[in-house]
mmCIF file of C-alpha atoms and ligand atoms in Angstrom:
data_model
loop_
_atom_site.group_PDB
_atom_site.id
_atom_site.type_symbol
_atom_site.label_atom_id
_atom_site.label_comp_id
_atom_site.label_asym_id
_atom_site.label_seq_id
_atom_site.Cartn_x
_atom_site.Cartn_y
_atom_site.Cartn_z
ATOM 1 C CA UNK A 1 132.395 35.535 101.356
ATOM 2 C CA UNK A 2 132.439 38.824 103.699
ATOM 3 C CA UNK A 3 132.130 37.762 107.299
ATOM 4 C CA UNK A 4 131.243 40.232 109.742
ATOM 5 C CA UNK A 5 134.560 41.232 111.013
ATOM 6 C CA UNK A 6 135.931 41.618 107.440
ATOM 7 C CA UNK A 7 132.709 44.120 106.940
ATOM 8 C CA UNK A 8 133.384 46.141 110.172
ATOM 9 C CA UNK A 9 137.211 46.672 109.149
ATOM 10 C CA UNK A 10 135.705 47.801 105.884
ATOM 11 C CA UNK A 11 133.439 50.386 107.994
ATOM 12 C CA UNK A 12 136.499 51.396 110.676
ATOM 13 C CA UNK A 13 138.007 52.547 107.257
ATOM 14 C CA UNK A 14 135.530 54.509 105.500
ATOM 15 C CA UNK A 15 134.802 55.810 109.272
ATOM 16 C CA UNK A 16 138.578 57.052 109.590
ATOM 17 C CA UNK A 17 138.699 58.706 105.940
ATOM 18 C CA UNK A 18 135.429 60.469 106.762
ATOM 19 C CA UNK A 19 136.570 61.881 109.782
ATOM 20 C CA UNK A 20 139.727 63.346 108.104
ATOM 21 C CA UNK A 21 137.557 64.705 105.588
ATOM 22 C CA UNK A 22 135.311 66.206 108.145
ATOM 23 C CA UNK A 23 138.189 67.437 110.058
ATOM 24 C CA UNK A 24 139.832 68.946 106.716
ATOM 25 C CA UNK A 25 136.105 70.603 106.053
ATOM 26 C CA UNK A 26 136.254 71.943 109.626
ATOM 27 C CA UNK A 27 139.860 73.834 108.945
ATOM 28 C CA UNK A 28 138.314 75.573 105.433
ATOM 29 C CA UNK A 29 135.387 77.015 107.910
ATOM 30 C CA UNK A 30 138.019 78.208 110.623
ATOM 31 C CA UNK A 31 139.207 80.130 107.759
ATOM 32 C CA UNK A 32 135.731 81.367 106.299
ATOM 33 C CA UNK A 33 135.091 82.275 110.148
ATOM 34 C CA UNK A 34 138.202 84.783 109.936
ATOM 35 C CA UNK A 35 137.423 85.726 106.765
ATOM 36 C CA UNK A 36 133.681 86.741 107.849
ATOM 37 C CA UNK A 37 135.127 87.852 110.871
ATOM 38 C CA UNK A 38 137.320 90.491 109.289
ATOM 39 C CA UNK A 39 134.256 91.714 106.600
ATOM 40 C CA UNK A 40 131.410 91.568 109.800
ATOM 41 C CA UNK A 41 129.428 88.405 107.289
ATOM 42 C CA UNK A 42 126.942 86.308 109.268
ATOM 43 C CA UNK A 43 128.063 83.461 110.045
ATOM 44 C CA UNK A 44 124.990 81.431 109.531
ATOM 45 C CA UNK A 45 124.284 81.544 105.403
ATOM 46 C CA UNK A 46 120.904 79.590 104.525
ATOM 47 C CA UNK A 47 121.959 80.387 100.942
ATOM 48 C CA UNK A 48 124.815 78.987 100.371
ATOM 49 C CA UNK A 49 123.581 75.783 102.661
ATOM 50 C CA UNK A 50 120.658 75.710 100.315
ATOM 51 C CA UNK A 51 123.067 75.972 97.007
ATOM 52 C CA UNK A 52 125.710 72.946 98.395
ATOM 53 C CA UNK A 53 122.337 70.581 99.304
ATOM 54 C CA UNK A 54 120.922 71.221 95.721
ATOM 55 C CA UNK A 55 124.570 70.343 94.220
ATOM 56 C CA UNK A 56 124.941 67.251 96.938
ATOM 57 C CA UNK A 57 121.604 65.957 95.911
ATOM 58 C CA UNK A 58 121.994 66.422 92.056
ATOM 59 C CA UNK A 59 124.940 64.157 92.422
ATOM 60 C CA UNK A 60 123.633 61.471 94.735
ATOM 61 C CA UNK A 61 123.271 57.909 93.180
ATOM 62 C CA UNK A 62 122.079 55.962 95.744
ATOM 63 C CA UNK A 63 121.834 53.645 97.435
ATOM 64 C CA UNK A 64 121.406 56.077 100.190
ATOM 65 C CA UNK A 65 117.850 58.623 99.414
ATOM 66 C CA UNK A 66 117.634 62.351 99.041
ATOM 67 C CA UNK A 67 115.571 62.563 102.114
ATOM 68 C CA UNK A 68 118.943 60.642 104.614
ATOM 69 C CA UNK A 69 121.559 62.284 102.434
ATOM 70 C CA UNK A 70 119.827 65.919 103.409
ATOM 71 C CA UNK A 71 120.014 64.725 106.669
ATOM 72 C CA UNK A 72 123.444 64.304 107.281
ATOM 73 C CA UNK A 73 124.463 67.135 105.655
ATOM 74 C CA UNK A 74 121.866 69.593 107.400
ATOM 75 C CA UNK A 75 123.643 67.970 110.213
ATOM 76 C CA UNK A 76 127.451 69.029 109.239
ATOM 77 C CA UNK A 77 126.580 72.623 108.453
ATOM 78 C CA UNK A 78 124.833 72.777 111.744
ATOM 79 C CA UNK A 79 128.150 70.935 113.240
ATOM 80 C CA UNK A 80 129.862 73.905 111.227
ATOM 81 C CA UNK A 81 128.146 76.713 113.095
ATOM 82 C CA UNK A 82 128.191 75.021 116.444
ATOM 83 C CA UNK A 83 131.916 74.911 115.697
ATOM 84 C CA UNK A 84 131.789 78.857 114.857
ATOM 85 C CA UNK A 85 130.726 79.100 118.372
ATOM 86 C CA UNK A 86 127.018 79.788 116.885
ATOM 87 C CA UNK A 87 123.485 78.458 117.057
ATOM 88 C CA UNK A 88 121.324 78.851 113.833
ATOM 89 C CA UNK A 89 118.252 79.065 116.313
ATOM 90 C CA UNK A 90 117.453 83.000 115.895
ATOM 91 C CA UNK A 91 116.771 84.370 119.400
ATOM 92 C CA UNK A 92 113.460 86.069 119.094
ATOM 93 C CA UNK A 93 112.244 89.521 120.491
ATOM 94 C CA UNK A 94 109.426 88.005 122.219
ATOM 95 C CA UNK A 95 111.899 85.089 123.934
ATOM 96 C CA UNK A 96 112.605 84.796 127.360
ATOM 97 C CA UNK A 97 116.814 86.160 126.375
ATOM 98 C CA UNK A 98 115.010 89.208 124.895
ATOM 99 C CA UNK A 99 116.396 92.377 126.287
ATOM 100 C CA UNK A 100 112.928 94.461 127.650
ATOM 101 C CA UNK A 101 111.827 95.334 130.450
ATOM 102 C CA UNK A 102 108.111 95.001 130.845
ATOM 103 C CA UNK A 103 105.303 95.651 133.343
ATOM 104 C CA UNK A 104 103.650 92.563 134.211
ATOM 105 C CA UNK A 105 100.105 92.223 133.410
ATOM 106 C CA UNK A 106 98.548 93.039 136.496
ATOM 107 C CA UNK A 107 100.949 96.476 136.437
ATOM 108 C CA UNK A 108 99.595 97.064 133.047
ATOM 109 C CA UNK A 109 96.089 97.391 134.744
ATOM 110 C CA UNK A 110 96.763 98.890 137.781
ATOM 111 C CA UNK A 111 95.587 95.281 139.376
ATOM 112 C CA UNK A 112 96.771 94.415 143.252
ATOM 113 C CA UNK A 113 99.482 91.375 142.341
ATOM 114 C CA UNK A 114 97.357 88.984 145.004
ATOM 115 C CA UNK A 115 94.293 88.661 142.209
ATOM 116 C CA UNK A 116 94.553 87.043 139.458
ATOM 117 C CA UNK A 117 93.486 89.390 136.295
ATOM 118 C CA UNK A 118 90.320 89.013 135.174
ATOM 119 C CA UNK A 119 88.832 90.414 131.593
ATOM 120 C CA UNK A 120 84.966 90.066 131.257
ATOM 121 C CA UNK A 121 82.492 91.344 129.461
ATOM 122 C CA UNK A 122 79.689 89.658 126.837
ATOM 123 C CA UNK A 123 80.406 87.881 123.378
ATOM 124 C CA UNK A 124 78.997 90.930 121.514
ATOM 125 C CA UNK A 125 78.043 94.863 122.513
ATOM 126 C CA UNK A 126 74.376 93.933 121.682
ATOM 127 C CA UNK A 127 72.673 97.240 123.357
ATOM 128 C CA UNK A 128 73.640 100.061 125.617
ATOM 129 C CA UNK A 129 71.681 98.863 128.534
ATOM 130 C CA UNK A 130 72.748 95.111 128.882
ATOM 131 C CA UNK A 131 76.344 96.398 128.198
ATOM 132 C CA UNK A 132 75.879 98.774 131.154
ATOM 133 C CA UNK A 133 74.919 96.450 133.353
ATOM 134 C CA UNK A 134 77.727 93.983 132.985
ATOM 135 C CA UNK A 135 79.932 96.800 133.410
ATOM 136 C CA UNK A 136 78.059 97.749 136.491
ATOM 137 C CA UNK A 137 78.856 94.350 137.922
ATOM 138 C CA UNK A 138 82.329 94.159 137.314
ATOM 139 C CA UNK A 139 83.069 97.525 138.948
ATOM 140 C CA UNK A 140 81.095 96.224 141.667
ATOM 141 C CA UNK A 141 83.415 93.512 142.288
ATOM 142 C CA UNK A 142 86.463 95.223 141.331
ATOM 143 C CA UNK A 143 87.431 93.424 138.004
ATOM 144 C CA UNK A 144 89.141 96.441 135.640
ATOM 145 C CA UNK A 145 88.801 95.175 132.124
ATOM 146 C CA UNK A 146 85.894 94.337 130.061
ATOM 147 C CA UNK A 147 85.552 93.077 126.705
ATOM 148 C CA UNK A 148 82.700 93.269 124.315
ATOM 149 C CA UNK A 149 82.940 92.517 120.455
ATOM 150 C CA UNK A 150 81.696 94.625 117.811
ATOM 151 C CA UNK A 151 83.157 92.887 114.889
ATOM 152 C CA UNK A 152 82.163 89.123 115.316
ATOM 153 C CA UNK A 153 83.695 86.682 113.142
ATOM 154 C CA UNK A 154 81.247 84.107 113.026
ATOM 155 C CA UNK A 155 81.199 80.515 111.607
ATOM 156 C CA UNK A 156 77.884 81.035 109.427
ATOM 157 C CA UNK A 157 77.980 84.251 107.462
ATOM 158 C CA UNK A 158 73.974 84.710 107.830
ATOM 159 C CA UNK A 159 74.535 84.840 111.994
ATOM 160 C CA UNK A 160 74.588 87.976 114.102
ATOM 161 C CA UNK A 161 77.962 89.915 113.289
ATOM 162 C CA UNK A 162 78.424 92.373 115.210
ATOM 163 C CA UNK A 163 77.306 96.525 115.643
ATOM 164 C CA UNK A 164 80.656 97.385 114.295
ATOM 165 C CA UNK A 165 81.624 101.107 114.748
ATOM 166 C CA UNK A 166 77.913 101.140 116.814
ATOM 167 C CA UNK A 167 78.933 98.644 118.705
ATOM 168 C CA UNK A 168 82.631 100.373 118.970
ATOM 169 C CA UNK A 169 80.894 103.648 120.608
ATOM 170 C CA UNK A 170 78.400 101.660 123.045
ATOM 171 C CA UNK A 171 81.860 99.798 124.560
ATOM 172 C CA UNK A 172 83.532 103.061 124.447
ATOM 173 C CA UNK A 173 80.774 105.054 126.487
ATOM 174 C CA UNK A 174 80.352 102.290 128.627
ATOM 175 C CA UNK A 175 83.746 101.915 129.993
ATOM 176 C CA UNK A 176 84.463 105.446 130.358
ATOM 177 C CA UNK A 177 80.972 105.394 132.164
ATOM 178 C CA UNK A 178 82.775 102.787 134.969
ATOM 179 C CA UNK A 179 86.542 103.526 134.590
ATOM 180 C CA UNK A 180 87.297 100.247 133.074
ATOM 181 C CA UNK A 181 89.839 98.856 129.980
ATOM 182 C CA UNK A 182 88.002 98.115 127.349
ATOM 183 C CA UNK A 183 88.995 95.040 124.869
ATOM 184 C CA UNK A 184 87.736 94.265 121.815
ATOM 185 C CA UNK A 185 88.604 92.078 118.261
ATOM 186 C CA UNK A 186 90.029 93.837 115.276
ATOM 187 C CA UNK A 187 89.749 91.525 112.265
ATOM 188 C CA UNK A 188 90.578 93.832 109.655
ATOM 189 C CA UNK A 189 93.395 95.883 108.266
ATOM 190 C CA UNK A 190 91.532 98.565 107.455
ATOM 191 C CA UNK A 191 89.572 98.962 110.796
ATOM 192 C CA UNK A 192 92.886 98.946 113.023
ATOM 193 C CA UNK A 193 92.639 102.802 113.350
ATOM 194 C CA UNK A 194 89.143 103.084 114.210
ATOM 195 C CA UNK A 195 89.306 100.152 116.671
ATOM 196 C CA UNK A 196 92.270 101.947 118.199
ATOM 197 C CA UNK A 197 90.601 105.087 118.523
ATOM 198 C CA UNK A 198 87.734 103.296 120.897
ATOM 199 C CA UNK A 199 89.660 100.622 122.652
ATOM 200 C CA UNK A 200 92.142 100.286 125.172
ATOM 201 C CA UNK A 201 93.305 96.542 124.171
ATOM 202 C CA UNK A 202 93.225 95.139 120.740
ATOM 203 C CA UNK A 203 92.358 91.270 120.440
ATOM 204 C CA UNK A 204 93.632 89.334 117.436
ATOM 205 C CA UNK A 205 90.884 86.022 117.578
ATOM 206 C CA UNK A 206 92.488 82.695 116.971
ATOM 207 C CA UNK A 207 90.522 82.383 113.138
ATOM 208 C CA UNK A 208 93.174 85.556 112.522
ATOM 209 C CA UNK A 209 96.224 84.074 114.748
ATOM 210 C CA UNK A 210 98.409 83.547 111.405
ATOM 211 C CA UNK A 211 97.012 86.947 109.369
ATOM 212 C CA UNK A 212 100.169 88.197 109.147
ATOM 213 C CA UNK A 213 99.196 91.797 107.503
ATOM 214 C CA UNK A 214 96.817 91.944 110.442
ATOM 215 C CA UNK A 215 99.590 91.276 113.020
ATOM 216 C CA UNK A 216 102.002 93.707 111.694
ATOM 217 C CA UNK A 217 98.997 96.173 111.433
ATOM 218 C CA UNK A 218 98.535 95.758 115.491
ATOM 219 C CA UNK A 219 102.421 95.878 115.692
ATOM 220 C CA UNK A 220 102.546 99.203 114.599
ATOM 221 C CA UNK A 221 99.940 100.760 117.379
ATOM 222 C CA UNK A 222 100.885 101.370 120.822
ATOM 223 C CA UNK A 223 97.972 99.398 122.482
ATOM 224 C CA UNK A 224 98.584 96.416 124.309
ATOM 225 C CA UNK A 225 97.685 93.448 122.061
ATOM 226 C CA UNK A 226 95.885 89.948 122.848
ATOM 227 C CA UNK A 227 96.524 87.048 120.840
ATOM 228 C CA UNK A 228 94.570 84.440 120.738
ATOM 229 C CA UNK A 229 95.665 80.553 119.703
ATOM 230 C CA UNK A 230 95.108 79.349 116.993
ATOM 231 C CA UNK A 231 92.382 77.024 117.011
ATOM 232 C CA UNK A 232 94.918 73.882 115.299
ATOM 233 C CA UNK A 233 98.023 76.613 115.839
ATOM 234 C CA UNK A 234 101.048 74.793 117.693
ATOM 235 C CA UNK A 235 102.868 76.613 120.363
ATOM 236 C CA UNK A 236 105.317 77.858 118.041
ATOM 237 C CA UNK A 237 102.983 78.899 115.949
ATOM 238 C CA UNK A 238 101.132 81.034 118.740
ATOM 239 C CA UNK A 239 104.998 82.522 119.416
ATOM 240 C CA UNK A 240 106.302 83.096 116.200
ATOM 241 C CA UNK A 241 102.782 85.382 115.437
ATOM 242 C CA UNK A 242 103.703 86.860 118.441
ATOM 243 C CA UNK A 243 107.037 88.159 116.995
ATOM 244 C CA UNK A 244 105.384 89.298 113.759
ATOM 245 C CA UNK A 245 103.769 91.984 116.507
ATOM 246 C CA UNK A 246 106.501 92.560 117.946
ATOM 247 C CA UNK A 247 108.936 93.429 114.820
ATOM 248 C CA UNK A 248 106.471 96.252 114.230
ATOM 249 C CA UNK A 249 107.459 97.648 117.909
ATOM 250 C CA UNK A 250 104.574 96.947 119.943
ATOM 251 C CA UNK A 251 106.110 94.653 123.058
ATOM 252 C CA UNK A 252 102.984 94.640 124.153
ATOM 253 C CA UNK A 253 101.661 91.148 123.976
ATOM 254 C CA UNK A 254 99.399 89.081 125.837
ATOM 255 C CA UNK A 255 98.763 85.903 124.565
ATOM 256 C CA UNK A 256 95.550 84.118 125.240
ATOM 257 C CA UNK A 257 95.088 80.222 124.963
ATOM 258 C CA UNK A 258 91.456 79.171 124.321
ATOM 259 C CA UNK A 259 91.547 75.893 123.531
ATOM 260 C CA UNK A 260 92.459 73.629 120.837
ATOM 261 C CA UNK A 261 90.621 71.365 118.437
ATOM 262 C CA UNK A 262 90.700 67.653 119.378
ATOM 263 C CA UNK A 263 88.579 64.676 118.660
ATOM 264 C CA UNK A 264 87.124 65.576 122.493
ATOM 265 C CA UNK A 265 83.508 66.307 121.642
ATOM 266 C CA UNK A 266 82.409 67.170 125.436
ATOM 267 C CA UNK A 267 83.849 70.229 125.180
ATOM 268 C CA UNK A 268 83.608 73.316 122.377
ATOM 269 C CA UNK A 269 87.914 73.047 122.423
ATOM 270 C CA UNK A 270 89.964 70.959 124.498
ATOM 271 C CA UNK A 271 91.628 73.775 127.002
ATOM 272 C CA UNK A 272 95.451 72.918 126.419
ATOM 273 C CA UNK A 273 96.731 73.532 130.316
ATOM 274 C CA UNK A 274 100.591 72.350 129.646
ATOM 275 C CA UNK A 275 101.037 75.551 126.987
ATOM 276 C CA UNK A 276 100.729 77.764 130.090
ATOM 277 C CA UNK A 277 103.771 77.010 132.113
ATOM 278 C CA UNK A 278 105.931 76.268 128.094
ATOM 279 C CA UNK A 279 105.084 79.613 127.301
ATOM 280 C CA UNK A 280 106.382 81.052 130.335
ATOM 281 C CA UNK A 281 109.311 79.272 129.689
ATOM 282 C CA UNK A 282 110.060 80.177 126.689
ATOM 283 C CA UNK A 283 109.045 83.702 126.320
ATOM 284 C CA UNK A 284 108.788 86.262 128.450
ATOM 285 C CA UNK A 285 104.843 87.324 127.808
ATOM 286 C CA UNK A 286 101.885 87.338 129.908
ATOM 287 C CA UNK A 287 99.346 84.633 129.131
ATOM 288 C CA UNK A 288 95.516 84.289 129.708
ATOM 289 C CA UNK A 289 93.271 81.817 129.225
ATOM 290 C CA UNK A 290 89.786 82.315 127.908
ATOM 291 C CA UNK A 291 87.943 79.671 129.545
ATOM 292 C CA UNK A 292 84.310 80.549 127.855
ATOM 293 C CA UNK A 293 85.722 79.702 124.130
ATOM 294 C CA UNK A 294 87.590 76.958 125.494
ATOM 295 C CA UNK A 295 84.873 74.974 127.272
ATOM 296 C CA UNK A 296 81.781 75.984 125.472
ATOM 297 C CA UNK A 297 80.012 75.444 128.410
ATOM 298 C CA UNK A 298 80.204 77.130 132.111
ATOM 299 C CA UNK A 299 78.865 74.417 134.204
ATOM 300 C CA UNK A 300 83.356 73.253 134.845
ATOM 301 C CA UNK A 301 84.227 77.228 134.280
ATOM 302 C CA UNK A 302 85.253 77.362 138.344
ATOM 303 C CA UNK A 303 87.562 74.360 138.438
ATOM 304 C CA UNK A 304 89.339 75.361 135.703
ATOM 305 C CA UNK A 305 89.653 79.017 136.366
ATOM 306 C CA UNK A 306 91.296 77.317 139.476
ATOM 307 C CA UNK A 307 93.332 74.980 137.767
ATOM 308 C CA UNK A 308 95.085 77.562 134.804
ATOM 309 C CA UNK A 309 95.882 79.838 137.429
ATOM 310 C CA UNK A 310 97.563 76.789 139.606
ATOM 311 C CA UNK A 311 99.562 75.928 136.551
ATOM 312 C CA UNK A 312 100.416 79.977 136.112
ATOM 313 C CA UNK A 313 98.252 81.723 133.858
ATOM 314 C CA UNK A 314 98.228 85.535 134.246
ATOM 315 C CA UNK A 315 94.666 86.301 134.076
ATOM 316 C CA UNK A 316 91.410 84.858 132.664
ATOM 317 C CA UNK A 317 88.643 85.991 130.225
ATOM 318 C CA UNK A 318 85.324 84.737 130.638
ATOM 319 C CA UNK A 319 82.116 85.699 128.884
ATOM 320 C CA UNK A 320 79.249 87.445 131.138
ATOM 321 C CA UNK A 321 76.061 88.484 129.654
ATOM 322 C CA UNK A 322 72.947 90.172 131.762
ATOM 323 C CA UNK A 323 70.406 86.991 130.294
ATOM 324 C CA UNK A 324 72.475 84.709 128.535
ATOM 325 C CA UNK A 325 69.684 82.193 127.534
ATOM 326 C CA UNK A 326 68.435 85.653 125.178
ATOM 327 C CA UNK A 327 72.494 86.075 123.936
ATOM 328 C CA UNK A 328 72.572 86.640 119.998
ATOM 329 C CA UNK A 329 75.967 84.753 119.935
ATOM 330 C CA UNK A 330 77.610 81.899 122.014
ATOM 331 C CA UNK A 331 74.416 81.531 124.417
ATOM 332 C CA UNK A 332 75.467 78.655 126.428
ATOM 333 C CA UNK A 333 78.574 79.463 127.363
ATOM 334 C CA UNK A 334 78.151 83.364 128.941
ATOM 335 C CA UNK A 335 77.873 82.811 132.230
ATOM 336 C CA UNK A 336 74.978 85.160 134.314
ATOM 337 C CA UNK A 337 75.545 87.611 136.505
ATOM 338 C CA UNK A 338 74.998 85.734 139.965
ATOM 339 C CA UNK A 339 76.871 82.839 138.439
ATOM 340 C CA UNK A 340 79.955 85.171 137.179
ATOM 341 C CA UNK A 341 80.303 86.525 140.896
ATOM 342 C CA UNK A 342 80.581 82.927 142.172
ATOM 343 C CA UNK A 343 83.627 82.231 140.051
ATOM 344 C CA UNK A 344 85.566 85.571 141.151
ATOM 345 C CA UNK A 345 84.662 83.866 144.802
ATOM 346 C CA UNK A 346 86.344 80.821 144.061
ATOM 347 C CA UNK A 347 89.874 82.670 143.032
ATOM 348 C CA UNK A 348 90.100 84.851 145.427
ATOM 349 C CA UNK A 349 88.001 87.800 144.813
HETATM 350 O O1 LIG B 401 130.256 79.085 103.252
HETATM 351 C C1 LIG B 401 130.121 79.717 104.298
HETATM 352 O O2 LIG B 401 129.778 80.921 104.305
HETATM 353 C C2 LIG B 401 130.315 79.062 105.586
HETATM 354 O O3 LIG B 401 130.241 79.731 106.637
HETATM 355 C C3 LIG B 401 130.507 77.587 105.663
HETATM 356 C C4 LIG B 401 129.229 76.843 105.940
HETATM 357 C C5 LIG B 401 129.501 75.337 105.708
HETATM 358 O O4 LIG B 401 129.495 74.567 106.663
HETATM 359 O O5 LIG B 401 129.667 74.985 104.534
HETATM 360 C C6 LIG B 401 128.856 77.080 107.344
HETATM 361 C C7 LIG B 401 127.766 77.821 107.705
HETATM 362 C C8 LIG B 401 126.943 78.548 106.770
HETATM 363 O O6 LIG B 401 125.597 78.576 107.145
HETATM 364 C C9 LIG B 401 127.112 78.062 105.397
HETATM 365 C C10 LIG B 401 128.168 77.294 105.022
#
């Protein structure tokens, strides 16, 4: 009958053979290192790892499964590179290691570092004169950038959807009218150019986060770009979509949180605080939060306009409309002018 000791000498065995094995494995990629040293190979080859699992798993009998088998040998070939003196993790352009140098966000917008940036306009350009007026009250109180869609992406396909290139023109005369930066939401491939040609800042909406032909569209103009989470996108998500932009050439990303989708019904998104400070640790782009599409409501907008800028948030967007109660799209949630000045109060304006 095994006991337990005679088991354990049984293991101390197999353990010592597979470290010599290891070991011996560990001398052939010393030599492949020299070898790919002397040709200028990458050292990291997903190929070849993908070839040697297949082979590895073709011959496994068991008792151990595909799934733990894959395991341990994903874990030697990344003991292999680590051993190379290399990390398979690809640093990314829009990481916080990446080499550029650029202007913060309030630089970008010629906006005094002590406020907070602050991008505001209505849901949708619905008319020249209520478009006007909003921009009439942010110049009045010194906020620089105002947004206003004219292509609305919209949950039913029979609701208001924007004045597209109409609505495009009305932003543009407006905020050449009050010397402000206009932003706006591309959603197509084929309107990039004429979006461009009217707006300062491009937005990428979080129903578009992962439309990759969209984000390399962007990529290739020299506006800066807002990118809006996902509404179920992870962090990494948000970032990686971030470097599809930036492979193109355009560094110029801001990314925009606005909420994610929870089982939380007492608000329109549940306003994810903790990506704020991740984000700025782990790349090196501005981030704003839009607080209207988050909360779905303005009644809390002033706390937590307070609290993402405690927890480092670059700027905030929030939805203003001259009589939101008479707002073709997100009605609740645009705050009113008297009400919109009362939240600049409280952060500082
Ligand atoms: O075969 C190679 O090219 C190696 O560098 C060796 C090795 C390995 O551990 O087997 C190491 C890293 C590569 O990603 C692939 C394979």
């Amino acid at each position: 009958m095994d006991n337990l000791t005679g088991l354990r000498k049984q293991i101390n065995l197999i353990n010592n053979e597979i470290l010599k094995l290891l070991n011996k494995r560990a001398a052939l990629v010393q030599k492949i290192t020299m070898l790919k040293n002397e040709t200028g190979t990458d050292y990291y080859d997903p190929m070849r790892e993908a070839e040697m699992l297949s082979d590895i798993l073709n011959q496994n009998k068991g008792p151990l499964p595909d799934e733990l088998v894959k395991e341990v040998f994903s874990s030697i070939f990344h003991t292999a590179l680590n051993y190379m003196g290399i990390s398979n993790e690809r640093k990314l352009l829009v990481g916080t290691e990446s080499e550029v140098n650029l202007p913060k966000l309030n630089e970008m917008f010629d906006i005094d570092a002590d406020i907070p940036v602050v991008i505001a306009g209505p849901c949708a350009v619905e008319n020249f004169e209520y478009l006007d007026q909003v921009a009439k009250a942010l110049k009045d109180n010194g906020v620089k950038l105002i947004r206003a869609g004219a292509y609305k992406p919209r949950t039913s396909p029979y609701d208001f959807q924007g004045l597209k290139e109409e609505g495009l023109k009305i932003l543009h005369e407006v905020s050449n009218k009050y010397k402000l930066y206009s932003v706006t939401e591309v959603v197509d491939t084929r309107d990039v150019y004429l979006v461009q040609k009217y707006a300062d800042v491009l937005q990428i909406g979080a129903r578009n986060m992962q439309n990759f032909e969209l984000l390399k569209e962007v990529g290739l103009t020299n506006k800066p770009i807002i990118l809006k989470r996902g509404m179920s996108a992870s962090i990494n998500e948000l970032i990686y979509a971030a470097e599809y932009i930036a492979l193109q050439g355009n560094r110029n990303i801001i990314l925009c949180e606005r909420g994610i989708r929870t089982f939380e019904t007492k608000t329109r998104n549940t306003l994810d605080i903790s990506s704020i400070p991740i984000i700025k640790r782990e790349t090196h782009l501005p981030i704003i939060v839009d607080l209207s599409h988050s909360l779905g409501r303005k009644d809390i907008v002033n706390q937590l306009a307070k609290a993402v800028l405690a927890a480092g948030a670059d700027g905030i967007m929030v939805e203003v409309h001259p009589k939101p109660e008479l707002a073709l799209s997100d009605s609740k949630q645009q705050l009113n002018i008297d009400e919109f000045r009362g939240m600049l109060s409280t952060i500082g304006y």
